[in-house]
Amino acid sequence: MASTVRQHLGFGVRCKTGAVAEDMIGSCASEWKPTDRKVRNVAVIAHVDHGKTSLVDCLLQASGEFGDMELGDRVMDSDQIEMERGITILSKCTSFSWGEGDDKVLFNIVDTPGHADFGGEVERVLHMVDAVMLVVCAREGPMPQTRFVLSKALAKGLSPLVVFNKADREDARLGEVEDEVLDLLISLDAQEHQLDHPTWYTSAKDGWATEDIELTSRTSMAPLLDALRAHVPPPKVIGNTDTEPFRMLVSQISVDPYVGKLALGRIASGRLQPGDSVRSISLGGEILEEGTITKLMARRGTGAVEITEAQAGDIVEVAGLSTPDPTYTVCATNDKCTRPLFADPIDPPTLSMAFAVNDSPLAGREGTKLTSAQLQKRLYQEAIVNVAIDVEQAPPMEGMSEAVAVSGRGELQLAVLIENLRREGFELSIGPPRVVFRTNEQGKREEPYEELRLDVPEECTGSLIESLARRKGDLREFVTGSDGMARLFFHAPSRSLLGFQSEFKTETKGRGVMNRLFDGYGPYNTEASRTRKGALVSSATGTTSAYSLEGIEARGTLFIGPQTAVYAGMVIGEHVRDLDLEVNPVKAKKLTNMRASGTDEAIKLQPPRLLTLEDALTWIGDDELLEVTPSHIRCRKQILDSGLRKVSERGRR
């Protein structure tokens, strides 16, 4: 099933003219014709935390379609985890009208994630829009993810409108940041029309936009909406809307409990009404199903409304078919509709983890979904909706039965998936993260590399450079600022960076900012490896006691406190040395019938180091697993029995 989900990767051989083989429609620019429709499709792209979702909120409020209704903050981030973490995970579309009379247009705004791990969400929606609004923080300037999303937009020929957000900050570097954006565009081989872009200054926090930062009149976002109306071109379509059959490339899938599968996409040609007969075509050209449109909906504000007709250039949701998946084509059932629309390939995953049901001694106490069949069904459903992950059967592993390998863009993306699963009632065993290797045309092994940008206090630079040198990181640039901060740029294998996030936070005492971006595949580095201390492993099952933990505390850093349930083979802390150490955390103080001459002193323990899900995923070693339940995160050995574990270690040697 995973191969079916990922048919689109690498599919379609490009001919010398740049088109894809004749089995696809819409691959050549000459097939798309401009229109004069009063519709503007635009995507908002940016690095994480540069304020694009807040900016979209301001545009919605400025449109006036909501009256006096208070929208609140980050209304586009409706997912629970998005609201908790303050980041955008899923691309979302909204629309509203702007202007009056002949100047009135309908904006379709697509809000995209800013984190590199969710780049697949950006890639799959860019074909729905005709321009992009690039949001850049006026203080930080272009960041690694800015380069990634902008390169994808420029490659598709989309013109940017650059918005410098947070322009009201006292530490804004507007002049320098503008030069940095221009340098970035030039380095990405932007075309002349892409270099000649409009520039705006905004404060999403205060709700104003201006083209001239020197002006003191800053009242609303209306000037920015006028600029978008003028800059973003009307949608291009295939052929004549009145004569061409309906075609739509599916970009996103959701499931409604009442109407079933909803396919969202931009109509490439023709018209569509409820009751029309349509078919679903895979990217390989196979006609999967024919049916009838039962619902036709468009996004309005923060919700969806039913409409009676849509035409080429509109972004809509349709219901009535059960087979459409992202990159599939939904089209009319006439003889002209037998080939799929062209879809750009999505960058492949770079990190893989094995998922299985929890089988520890504490399994079954908290979760409600405990079988392998339930887990596999849920993961395969996720692969259909989320185009940036792969799901396939995993090879046999010690301590894991019927495991499924899930591959994604990074630790955060997979951590969000795991968090969703635990909230749904699953109990999981997660294998250590492994990078996805590949073999090049010469038969040589290659591994993924990343670019790192570190903004840290100057006094931390020495230890970080030394740490990354051990991880085979190559220092590319070192810039010091007048504020006591330094900026370091590294190039390093992804494999050696697993677990570096936790070390980075410790070294900088929380004052540093790290940004990572996938840079491509390169030669396999035989010397690159993870660096980690050994584990403190429980040798007994029971409840921990303060008396026992007091003696263990000197051996390393504890992950748990007293009165915690543990079992033999569970990791309870990190050893100060590189070797694992077995300890007994459940041992209680022996009592006698002799009266003591003095009083016992109260036991005072250091607060345990509580691992977050991302920290725990990158901390576990090759012989360990992560136990994830709705209420707990525990590290454990793959083989719980101490004797069998030693036999296995001797065998590996």
XYZ file of C-alpha atoms in Angstrom:
653
model
C 0.000 0.000 0.000
C 2.864 2.357 0.742
C 4.109 2.086 -2.832
C 0.645 3.085 -4.057
C 0.606 6.059 -1.699
C 3.947 7.206 -3.051
C 3.528 6.598 -6.777
C 4.191 10.248 -7.442
C 7.775 10.295 -6.175
C 10.030 10.430 -9.197
C 7.139 9.704 -11.573
C 7.169 11.183 -15.053
C 10.264 11.496 -17.250
C 10.872 15.042 -18.443
C 11.521 15.556 -22.141
C 14.175 17.947 -23.469
C 11.672 20.795 -23.750
C 10.888 20.552 -20.035
C 7.517 18.845 -20.430
C 6.556 15.538 -18.910
C 5.756 12.573 -21.119
C 2.443 12.745 -22.946
C 0.608 10.807 -20.240
C 0.180 14.007 -18.181
C -1.770 17.213 -18.727
C -0.707 20.716 -17.714
C 3.044 20.094 -17.584
C 3.923 22.786 -20.148
C 3.402 26.495 -19.512
C 1.846 26.895 -22.969
C -1.150 24.803 -21.876
C -2.157 27.353 -19.223
C -4.030 30.440 -20.416
C -4.495 33.705 -18.464
C -7.990 34.834 -17.489
C -9.567 38.094 -16.373
C -11.397 36.597 -13.395
C -11.778 38.614 -10.204
C -9.992 35.927 -8.208
C -6.579 36.101 -6.538
C -4.914 32.897 -5.294
C -1.910 33.573 -3.051
C 0.137 31.519 -0.569
C 1.746 32.982 2.545
C 5.218 31.510 3.103
C 7.781 32.209 5.810
C 10.160 30.752 8.344
C 8.622 29.564 11.604
C 7.690 32.347 14.075
C 7.989 35.161 11.529
C 4.290 35.958 11.982
C 2.568 34.733 8.830
C -0.432 33.138 10.588
C -0.928 36.283 12.676
C -0.712 38.288 9.456
C -3.423 36.152 7.849
C -5.594 36.784 10.926
C -5.154 40.536 10.371
C -6.090 40.239 6.693
C -9.252 38.333 7.622
C -10.196 41.008 10.141
C -9.382 43.839 7.701
C -11.604 42.345 5.010
C -14.658 43.474 6.987
C -16.620 40.299 6.264
C -16.733 39.389 9.948
C -18.269 42.626 11.169
C -17.597 43.231 14.852
C -16.969 39.553 15.591
C -13.736 39.015 17.517
C -11.658 36.410 15.712
C -9.005 35.966 18.388
C -5.371 35.038 17.830
C -4.127 32.512 15.261
C -7.603 31.482 14.123
C -6.091 29.529 11.225
C -4.270 27.196 13.642
C -7.299 25.142 14.670
C -5.509 21.882 15.475
C -4.991 21.274 19.203
C -1.248 20.663 18.863
C -0.897 23.752 16.651
C -2.505 25.877 19.353
C -0.341 24.370 22.097
C 2.956 24.673 20.246
C 2.193 27.959 18.499
C 3.233 26.634 15.081
C 1.414 25.833 11.852
C 1.500 22.136 10.955
C -1.134 21.801 8.215
C -1.634 24.041 5.185
C -5.045 25.701 5.276
C -7.061 27.710 2.793
C -9.418 30.572 3.512
C -11.124 33.141 1.318
C -12.766 36.534 1.588
C -13.852 39.370 -0.680
C -12.137 42.744 -0.874
C -13.063 45.963 -2.648
C -16.217 47.411 -4.098
C -17.876 47.475 -7.498
C -15.638 46.547 -10.423
C -12.599 46.456 -8.111
C -14.040 43.714 -5.908
C -11.993 40.484 -5.924
C -12.127 37.163 -4.109
C -8.916 36.305 -2.255
C -8.033 32.643 -1.719
C -5.285 32.746 0.927
C -3.279 29.598 1.687
C -1.506 29.618 5.075
C 1.503 27.278 5.057
C 3.740 25.800 7.795
C 6.999 27.560 8.582
C 8.956 24.617 9.983
C 11.218 22.620 7.655
C 9.812 19.300 8.896
C 6.428 20.211 7.388
C 7.815 21.386 4.046
C 5.712 18.795 2.225
C 2.635 20.820 3.200
C 4.148 23.796 1.354
C 5.187 21.864 -1.745
C 1.773 20.361 -2.390
C -0.162 23.657 -2.267
C 2.068 25.885 -4.394
C 0.429 24.676 -7.612
C -2.892 26.100 -6.341
C -1.657 29.713 -6.253
C -0.450 32.341 -8.722
C 1.847 34.319 -6.401
C 3.327 34.154 -2.912
C 3.541 36.598 -0.052
C 6.958 36.095 1.538
C 6.920 37.145 5.199
C 10.320 37.946 6.726
C 10.995 39.033 10.300
C 12.491 42.538 10.269
C 14.838 41.508 13.083
C 15.976 37.997 12.138
C 15.971 38.327 8.355
C 15.888 35.354 5.959
C 16.251 32.030 7.765
C 16.908 28.486 6.468
C 13.231 27.686 5.903
C 12.824 31.023 4.100
C 15.315 29.785 1.537
C 13.578 26.416 1.184
C 10.031 27.677 0.596
C 11.184 30.575 -1.576
C 13.236 28.269 -3.814
C 10.151 26.097 -4.399
C 8.034 29.149 -5.272
C 10.629 30.644 -7.620
C 11.094 27.311 -9.398
C 7.374 27.340 -10.226
C 7.680 30.846 -11.674
C 5.661 32.485 -8.882
C 6.344 36.154 -8.152
C 6.834 37.179 -4.509
C 5.430 40.133 -2.636
C 7.879 40.651 0.239
C 6.486 41.676 3.623
C 8.831 42.674 6.436
C 6.823 41.857 9.543
C 7.550 43.087 13.076
C 8.776 46.354 11.541
C 7.732 48.185 14.718
C 10.386 46.486 16.832
C 13.139 48.695 18.196
C 15.785 46.180 17.126
C 14.483 45.863 13.534
C 17.248 45.800 10.890
C 15.177 46.872 7.900
C 18.003 48.041 5.641
C 20.183 45.004 6.291
C 17.299 42.553 6.039
C 16.181 44.008 2.692
C 19.703 43.472 1.337
C 19.718 39.920 2.701
C 16.430 39.133 0.927
C 17.785 40.529 -2.355
C 20.964 38.458 -1.970
C 18.818 35.393 -1.296
C 16.742 35.966 -4.441
C 19.886 36.373 -6.540
C 21.460 33.224 -5.081
C 18.294 31.297 -5.984
C 18.543 32.456 -9.633
C 15.347 34.486 -9.488
C 14.109 35.788 -12.820
C 13.954 39.493 -13.559
C 10.225 39.792 -12.868
C 10.748 37.993 -9.536
C 13.529 40.380 -8.490
C 11.314 43.384 -9.228
C 8.957 42.699 -6.331
C 6.831 45.013 -4.158
C 8.040 45.570 -0.589
C 5.787 46.216 2.406
C 6.327 46.772 6.123
C 3.836 45.417 8.635
C 3.093 44.784 12.276
C 0.716 41.846 12.592
C 0.618 42.485 16.328
C -0.722 46.034 15.923
C -2.571 45.390 12.651
C -1.016 47.887 10.207
C 0.810 47.821 6.877
C 2.652 50.524 4.958
C 4.727 50.791 1.791
C 6.815 53.599 3.275
C 8.191 52.916 6.732
C 8.832 56.646 7.245
C 5.112 57.425 7.146
C 3.558 57.923 10.569
C 0.034 57.098 9.381
C -0.302 53.387 10.159
C -3.899 52.410 10.714
C -4.858 49.133 9.011
C -4.032 46.281 6.648
C -6.146 47.762 3.842
C -3.126 49.080 1.866
C -1.605 45.592 1.830
C -4.841 44.076 0.507
C -4.893 46.688 -2.264
C -1.294 45.798 -3.117
C -2.100 42.089 -3.253
C -5.040 42.769 -5.555
C -2.750 44.686 -7.911
C 0.271 42.364 -7.729
C -1.247 38.872 -7.773
C -2.348 37.929 -11.313
C -5.720 36.310 -12.062
C -5.594 32.498 -12.206
C -4.372 30.680 -15.302
C -6.462 27.785 -16.591
C -6.234 25.043 -19.191
C -8.148 25.896 -22.365
C -11.551 27.568 -22.580
C -13.604 27.242 -19.402
C -16.858 26.902 -21.360
C -15.627 24.089 -23.640
C -12.997 22.190 -21.643
C -14.121 19.362 -19.312
C -13.756 19.697 -15.554
C -10.326 18.756 -14.145
C -8.897 19.270 -10.652
C -5.619 18.164 -9.045
C -6.180 17.047 -5.442
C -3.915 18.835 -2.950
C -5.364 17.888 0.414
C -7.665 15.230 1.828
C -9.881 15.438 4.896
C -12.642 13.208 6.235
C -16.069 14.450 7.269
C -18.082 12.051 9.484
C -21.248 12.837 7.514
C -20.166 13.124 3.856
C -16.987 11.033 3.832
C -13.814 11.965 2.004
C -13.354 15.618 1.023
C -10.826 16.442 -1.701
C -9.482 19.999 -1.815
C -7.828 21.433 -4.897
C -7.780 24.123 -7.546
C -9.915 23.585 -10.634
C -7.640 23.505 -13.688
C -10.311 23.545 -16.396
C -14.058 23.564 -16.979
C -16.937 23.999 -14.552
C -18.402 21.884 -11.752
C -21.825 21.620 -10.108
C -23.285 19.267 -7.480
C -24.679 16.192 -9.220
C -22.046 16.157 -11.984
C -20.520 12.799 -12.860
C -16.778 12.607 -12.159
C -13.992 10.056 -12.035
C -10.786 9.637 -10.032
C -7.483 9.031 -11.874
C -4.242 8.065 -10.133
C -0.962 9.714 -11.080
C -0.113 6.544 -12.950
C -3.125 7.059 -15.237
C -5.392 4.363 -13.768
C -9.109 5.204 -13.604
C -9.983 4.168 -10.058
C -13.624 5.094 -9.649
C -16.568 6.993 -11.092
C -19.236 8.726 -9.043
C -21.347 11.832 -8.505
C -20.484 15.079 -6.735
C -22.622 15.096 -3.600
C -21.245 18.301 -2.087
C -19.358 21.256 -3.543
C -17.876 23.621 -0.974
C -15.586 26.630 -0.796
C -13.712 28.102 2.145
C -15.126 31.353 3.460
C -13.471 32.953 6.444
C -12.721 30.241 8.987
C -15.309 27.734 7.740
C -16.712 26.097 4.615
C -19.914 26.932 2.751
C -21.780 25.009 0.080
C -21.842 26.574 -3.392
C -23.871 25.762 -6.503
C -21.130 26.129 -9.122
C -17.370 26.532 -9.436
C -15.135 27.104 -12.428
C -11.496 26.980 -13.472
C -9.305 28.971 -11.082
C -11.452 28.374 -7.982
C -10.173 26.471 -4.935
C -12.901 24.098 -3.756
C -13.649 20.956 -1.753
C -15.639 18.133 -3.344
C -17.314 15.034 -1.897
C -18.679 11.978 -3.647
C -15.630 9.816 -4.355
C -13.779 7.491 -1.979
C -10.475 7.027 -3.853
C -8.944 10.505 -4.417
C -5.632 11.057 -2.672
C -3.174 13.964 -2.894
C -1.691 14.243 -6.442
C -4.684 12.336 -7.923
C -6.936 13.930 -10.548
C -10.709 14.355 -10.235
C -12.270 15.069 -13.624
C -15.358 14.721 -15.793
C -16.317 11.300 -17.163
C -16.144 12.125 -20.879
C -13.628 10.680 -23.348
C -11.300 13.719 -23.110
C -10.567 12.991 -19.441
C -8.402 9.879 -19.410
C -5.034 11.343 -18.384
C -3.954 12.776 -15.029
C -2.847 16.331 -14.376
C 0.853 16.900 -13.819
C 1.960 17.015 -10.170
C 5.368 18.126 -8.951
C 7.237 15.412 -7.022
C 7.521 15.873 -3.267
C 11.002 15.808 -1.725
C 11.601 12.360 -0.205
C 11.735 11.648 3.553
C 15.119 11.684 5.286
C 14.378 10.089 8.687
C 12.725 6.797 9.603
C 11.413 5.226 12.816
C 9.829 1.862 13.578
C 6.364 1.909 15.184
C 4.858 -1.042 17.070
C 2.349 -1.583 19.856
C 3.603 -1.317 23.413
C 4.663 -4.661 24.907
C 6.371 -3.518 28.111
C 5.380 -4.886 31.558
C 3.271 -1.731 32.030
C 1.399 -2.106 28.722
C -2.390 -1.852 28.601
C -2.868 0.293 31.701
C -3.697 3.585 29.960
C -4.446 3.111 26.271
C -7.592 1.986 24.470
C -6.059 0.986 21.113
C -3.609 -1.806 21.778
C -3.468 -4.038 18.680
C -1.075 -4.040 15.733
C -3.991 -4.061 13.289
C -5.375 -0.815 14.723
C -1.960 0.849 14.609
C -1.171 -0.220 11.050
C -4.568 0.911 9.776
C -4.108 4.324 11.395
C -0.586 4.794 10.001
C -1.569 3.852 6.450
C -4.436 6.348 6.673
C -1.933 9.003 7.762
C 0.271 8.265 4.736
C -2.674 8.934 2.423
C -3.449 12.321 3.991
C 0.149 13.398 4.680
C 2.130 13.340 1.443
C 5.458 13.964 3.208
C 5.636 10.590 4.992
C 6.076 7.001 3.835
C 4.711 3.929 5.604
C 5.907 0.380 4.962
C 6.433 -2.871 6.812
C 9.587 -2.705 8.929
C 12.222 -5.456 9.042
C 12.235 -7.608 12.201
C 13.713 -5.884 15.251
C 14.585 -7.104 18.721
C 11.846 -6.140 21.165
C 9.385 -5.161 18.419
C 6.857 -7.436 16.730
C 4.878 -6.499 13.608
C 6.607 -3.123 13.384
C 5.805 -0.496 10.748
C 8.515 1.836 9.410
C 7.390 5.468 9.179
C 9.639 7.878 7.268
C 9.363 11.664 7.407
C 11.243 14.947 7.119
C 12.526 15.214 10.692
C 12.094 14.568 14.385
C 9.426 17.239 14.875
C 7.156 15.906 12.136
C 7.303 12.367 13.508
C 6.963 13.644 17.086
C 3.721 15.425 16.146
C 2.421 12.195 14.597
C 3.303 10.258 17.764
C 1.651 12.917 19.939
C -1.537 12.625 17.894
C -1.480 8.839 18.235
C -1.068 8.891 22.021
C -3.948 11.357 22.327
C -6.094 8.968 20.306
C -5.452 6.220 22.874
C -2.578 4.286 21.293
C 0.232 2.751 23.330
C 3.401 2.618 21.235
C 6.918 1.279 21.119
C 9.085 3.547 18.960
C 12.449 2.488 17.579
C 15.470 4.819 17.420
C 15.486 7.322 14.543
C 17.560 6.314 11.523
C 18.409 8.452 8.512
C 17.264 7.240 5.104
C 20.270 6.335 2.973
C 20.248 6.021 -0.800
C 22.529 4.694 -3.538
C 23.587 7.028 -6.356
C 24.011 6.191 -10.044
C 27.596 5.074 -9.434
C 26.426 2.573 -6.823
C 27.885 4.547 -3.901
C 26.046 5.071 -0.638
C 24.814 8.587 0.161
C 23.293 10.137 3.279
C 21.331 13.358 3.957
C 23.144 16.531 4.992
C 21.767 19.612 6.715
C 22.583 23.288 7.009
C 22.630 24.679 10.553
C 22.322 28.277 11.618
C 23.104 28.911 15.280
C 22.458 32.251 17.008
C 24.221 31.952 20.358
C 26.015 34.014 23.026
C 29.666 34.513 22.074
C 30.900 32.689 25.182
C 29.183 29.498 23.964
C 30.783 29.388 20.520
C 33.897 27.445 21.531
C 32.078 24.503 23.082
C 29.542 24.345 20.228
C 32.228 24.368 17.534
C 34.035 21.582 19.396
C 30.830 19.575 19.783
C 29.879 19.871 16.111
C 33.434 19.055 15.045
C 33.046 15.720 16.866
C 29.851 15.241 14.876
C 31.752 15.927 11.611
C 30.133 19.328 11.173
C 31.899 21.751 8.833
C 31.949 25.382 10.000
C 31.097 27.507 6.940
C 30.718 30.996 8.436
C 31.208 32.778 11.762
C 29.705 36.247 12.292
C 29.841 38.223 15.543
C 27.432 41.021 16.426
C 27.617 44.081 18.621
C 25.039 42.670 21.045
C 27.251 39.869 22.355
C 25.650 37.288 20.080
C 27.344 35.260 17.357
C 25.933 33.553 14.270
C 27.461 30.264 13.126
C 26.717 28.349 9.931
C 27.508 24.617 9.729
C 27.121 21.805 7.213
C 26.807 18.371 8.816
C 25.416 14.856 8.234
C 21.855 14.487 9.541
C 22.853 11.215 11.212
C 25.350 12.901 13.512
C 22.896 15.641 14.514
C 20.422 13.280 16.166
C 20.250 14.336 19.796
C 22.144 17.594 19.256
C 19.081 19.729 20.053
C 19.162 18.736 23.724
C 22.920 19.296 23.967
C 22.524 22.684 22.281
C 19.934 23.833 24.822
C 22.197 22.734 27.669
C 25.311 24.430 26.253
C 23.531 27.745 25.616
C 21.415 27.566 28.804
C 18.326 28.178 26.694
C 19.648 31.413 25.204
C 20.488 30.055 21.751
C 18.373 29.576 18.629
C 19.069 26.733 16.205
C 17.596 26.357 12.727
C 18.135 23.302 10.539
C 17.378 22.729 6.861
C 17.791 19.669 4.660
C 20.515 20.504 2.113
C 20.541 17.355 0.001
C 22.331 14.024 -0.183
C 26.109 13.691 -0.105
C 28.832 11.060 0.288
C 28.398 8.681 3.216
C 30.680 9.790 6.059
C 32.087 6.685 7.719
C 33.365 8.700 10.694
C 30.118 10.511 11.491
C 28.261 9.111 14.478
C 26.049 10.096 17.374
C 27.648 10.985 20.683
C 25.851 10.056 23.885
C 26.610 8.887 27.403
C 25.561 5.478 28.652
C 22.220 4.663 30.270
C 21.246 3.938 33.863
C 19.153 0.772 33.512
C 16.814 -0.558 36.177
C 17.611 -4.107 37.283
C 14.355 -4.584 39.224
C 10.611 -4.089 38.921
C 8.617 -2.075 41.439
C 8.230 1.479 42.722
C 11.251 3.739 43.093
C 12.289 4.942 46.532
C 14.050 8.159 47.473
C 16.516 6.125 49.544
C 17.655 4.153 46.491
C 17.655 7.100 44.083
C 19.881 9.065 46.458
C 22.655 6.557 45.922
C 22.103 6.372 42.147
C 22.076 10.154 41.740
C 25.862 10.360 41.964
C 26.175 8.017 38.949
C 24.424 10.308 36.487
C 21.304 12.317 35.657
C 17.945 10.819 36.622
C 14.900 10.885 34.339
C 12.433 9.901 37.080
C 11.656 10.757 40.686
C 10.607 8.692 43.725
C 7.323 6.753 43.824
C 7.507 5.985 40.101
C 6.636 2.595 38.626
C 9.625 0.987 36.878
C 10.493 -2.430 35.464
C 13.659 -4.374 34.758
C 15.235 -3.084 31.549
C 13.722 0.393 31.816
C 16.140 3.327 31.415
C 15.853 5.644 34.409
C 18.683 8.077 33.654
C 21.891 8.941 31.829
C 25.204 7.598 33.128
C 28.168 9.939 33.596
C 30.293 7.497 31.589
C 29.916 6.078 28.097
C 28.895 2.609 29.317
C 25.495 1.411 30.534
C 25.120 0.729 34.254
C 22.498 -1.475 35.895
C 21.083 -0.074 39.140
C 18.324 -0.990 41.582
C 16.012 2.026 42.044
C 13.371 0.188 44.095
C 15.546 -0.820 47.036
C 14.066 0.392 50.341
C 15.890 1.207 53.554
C 15.973 -1.784 55.854
C 14.238 -1.333 59.192
C 15.302 -2.888 62.513
C 13.783 -3.087 65.973
C 16.676 -1.078 67.380
C 15.933 2.525 68.320
C 18.282 5.010 66.668
C 20.127 7.465 68.869
C 19.438 10.328 66.465
C 16.943 11.248 63.763
C 17.247 10.485 60.058
C 17.915 13.439 57.822
C 15.363 14.103 55.114
C 16.500 12.883 51.702
C 16.878 15.702 49.176
C 17.088 14.733 45.513
C 17.934 16.868 42.515
C 14.905 17.497 40.247
C 14.852 14.824 37.529
C 15.498 15.705 33.903
C 12.072 15.310 32.301
C 12.503 14.423 28.629
C 10.103 15.887 26.101
C 8.910 13.627 23.307
C 11.404 15.129 20.823
C 14.251 14.883 23.349
C 13.458 11.257 24.135
C 13.203 10.280 20.447
C 16.699 11.546 19.723
C 18.191 10.341 23.032
C 17.477 6.612 22.693
C 20.288 4.487 21.255
C 20.357 1.656 18.748
C 19.539 -0.968 21.410
C 16.720 1.007 23.020
C 13.048 1.816 22.463
C 10.716 4.613 23.467
C 7.530 3.587 25.266
C 4.771 6.130 24.613
C 1.374 5.961 26.328
C -1.358 8.585 26.767
C 0.203 9.691 30.069
C 3.849 8.600 30.077
C 7.044 8.631 28.029
C 9.588 6.003 29.070
C 12.924 4.895 27.638
C 13.698 1.165 27.760
C 16.058 -1.442 26.389
C 14.861 -3.468 23.400
C 15.744 -6.638 25.323
C 14.515 -6.287 28.895
C 16.214 -9.350 30.383
C 19.740 -8.496 31.526
C 21.213 -11.906 30.692
C 19.734 -12.043 27.194
C 20.848 -8.473 26.609
C 24.469 -9.363 27.374
C 24.306 -12.383 25.062
C 22.978 -10.151 22.273
C 25.742 -7.599 22.845
C 28.410 -10.299 22.579
C 26.808 -11.502 19.350
C 26.925 -8.021 17.822
C 30.604 -7.730 18.615
